Amino acid sequence: QVQLQESGPGLVKPSQTLSLTCTVSGGSISSGGYYWSWIRQHPGKGLEWIGYIYYSGSTYYNPSLKSRVTISVDTSKNQFSLKLSSVTAADTAVYYCARGEVYSNAFDYWGQGTLVTVSS
Amino acid sequence: DIQMTQSPSTLSASVGDRVTITCRASQSISSWLAWYQQKPGKAPKLLIYKASSLESGVPSRFSGSGSGTEFTLTISSLQPDDFATYYCQQYNSYPLWTFGQGTKVEIK
């Protein structure tokens, strides 16, 4: 059973960089066939896809966030990470890591989510 | 960008009711449409992928249909565990994945 778990600070100051890590267990990031993604949900709102990384290291980001987002992978630790720079209160959200299947282009496994609040 | 519009935004129904949620895409997305169920404080759960394929372990009372720009999620007989918010999600084009705004299914 694949499991994903987000970790990182729950409070970030405005203008700083939000950093989160997703640890994958029960499956290997290096196995291919999956988009390792970050998705966020503003409080009481809908879902916004942030970006993905493939095991090879190739990335694709939502154009609306592209200038501020970096996603990286550490296959030795079976982890992938999100960095979002120059955050504002508008970046306050629950951040999920998720596995997207290349076959279905749907997200079949999700982490539990972590609330990140941007506040001084 | 492709916009996904769900209707209704809120739906009041009783246990045993047949429930239908609609999702419309602003342009054709072929069959690249998924449906998710989300309960408060939980991550979304995949129900349907490729418009009509049932995810493993999901009860058969859930079904999906449609292609192109119009899609539906149907719950054939609403159960107590089904009261939740449902999201559609498209994959096709720039910016790859977008979600609908959600439909909350409430107890009538």
CSV table of N, CA and C in Angstrom, one decimal, chain B residues 2 8 10 18 20 30 33 37-38 48 50 53 64 75-76 83 103 108:
chain,number,residue,atom,x,y,z
B,2,ILE,N,-8.2,25.7,-19.6
B,2,ILE,CA,-9.5,25.0,-19.5
B,2,ILE,C,-10.2,25.3,-18.2
B,8,PRO,N,-24.9,21.0,-9.4
B,8,PRO,CA,-25.0,22.2,-8.7
B,8,PRO,C,-23.8,22.4,-7.7
B,10,THR,N,-24.3,23.0,-4.5
B,10,THR,CA,-24.8,22.3,-3.3
B,10,THR,C,-26.0,21.4,-3.7
B,18,ARG,N,-31.1,8.8,-5.8
B,18,ARG,CA,-30.2,8.8,-7.0
B,18,ARG,C,-29.7,10.2,-7.2
B,20,THR,N,-27.1,13.0,-9.2
B,20,THR,CA,-26.3,13.2,-10.4
B,20,THR,C,-25.6,14.6,-10.3
B,30,SER,N,-11.6,15.2,-24.3
B,30,SER,CA,-11.7,13.8,-24.6
B,30,SER,C,-12.4,13.1,-23.4
B,33,LEU,N,-11.1,12.8,-17.6
B,33,LEU,CA,-11.9,13.4,-16.5
B,33,LEU,C,-11.9,12.4,-15.3
B,37,GLN,N,-13.9,12.3,-4.1
B,37,GLN,CA,-14.8,12.6,-3.0
B,37,GLN,C,-13.9,13.1,-1.9
B,38,GLN,N,-14.3,14.2,-1.2
B,38,GLN,CA,-13.5,14.7,-0.1
B,38,GLN,C,-14.4,15.0,1.1
B,48,ILE,N,-13.4,7.9,-9.8
B,48,ILE,CA,-13.6,7.6,-11.2
B,48,ILE,C,-12.4,8.2,-12.0
B,50,LYS,N,-10.6,8.5,-16.2
B,50,LYS,CA,-11.0,8.3,-17.6
B,50,LYS,C,-12.5,8.3,-17.8
B,53,SER,N,-14.2,4.9,-15.6
B,53,SER,CA,-13.6,3.8,-15.0
B,53,SER,C,-13.6,3.9,-13.5
B,64,GLY,N,-19.5,7.0,-13.6
B,64,GLY,CA,-19.3,8.2,-14.4
B,64,GLY,C,-19.5,8.0,-15.8
B,75,ILE,N,-24.5,8.7,-8.3
B,75,ILE,CA,-24.5,7.8,-7.2
B,75,ILE,C,-25.9,7.2,-7.2
B,76,SER,N,-26.0,5.9,-7.4
B,76,SER,CA,-27.3,5.3,-7.7
B,76,SER,C,-28.2,5.2,-6.5
B,83,PHE,N,-22.1,11.5,2.0
B,83,PHE,CA,-22.3,12.9,2.2
B,83,PHE,C,-20.9,13.5,2.4
B,103,THR,N,-18.9,20.2,-5.5
B,103,THR,CA,-20.3,20.1,-5.2
B,103,THR,C,-20.5,19.4,-3.9
B,108,LYS,N,-30.7,16.0,3.3
B,108,LYS,CA,-31.9,16.7,3.2
B,108,LYS,C,-32.7,16.7,4.5
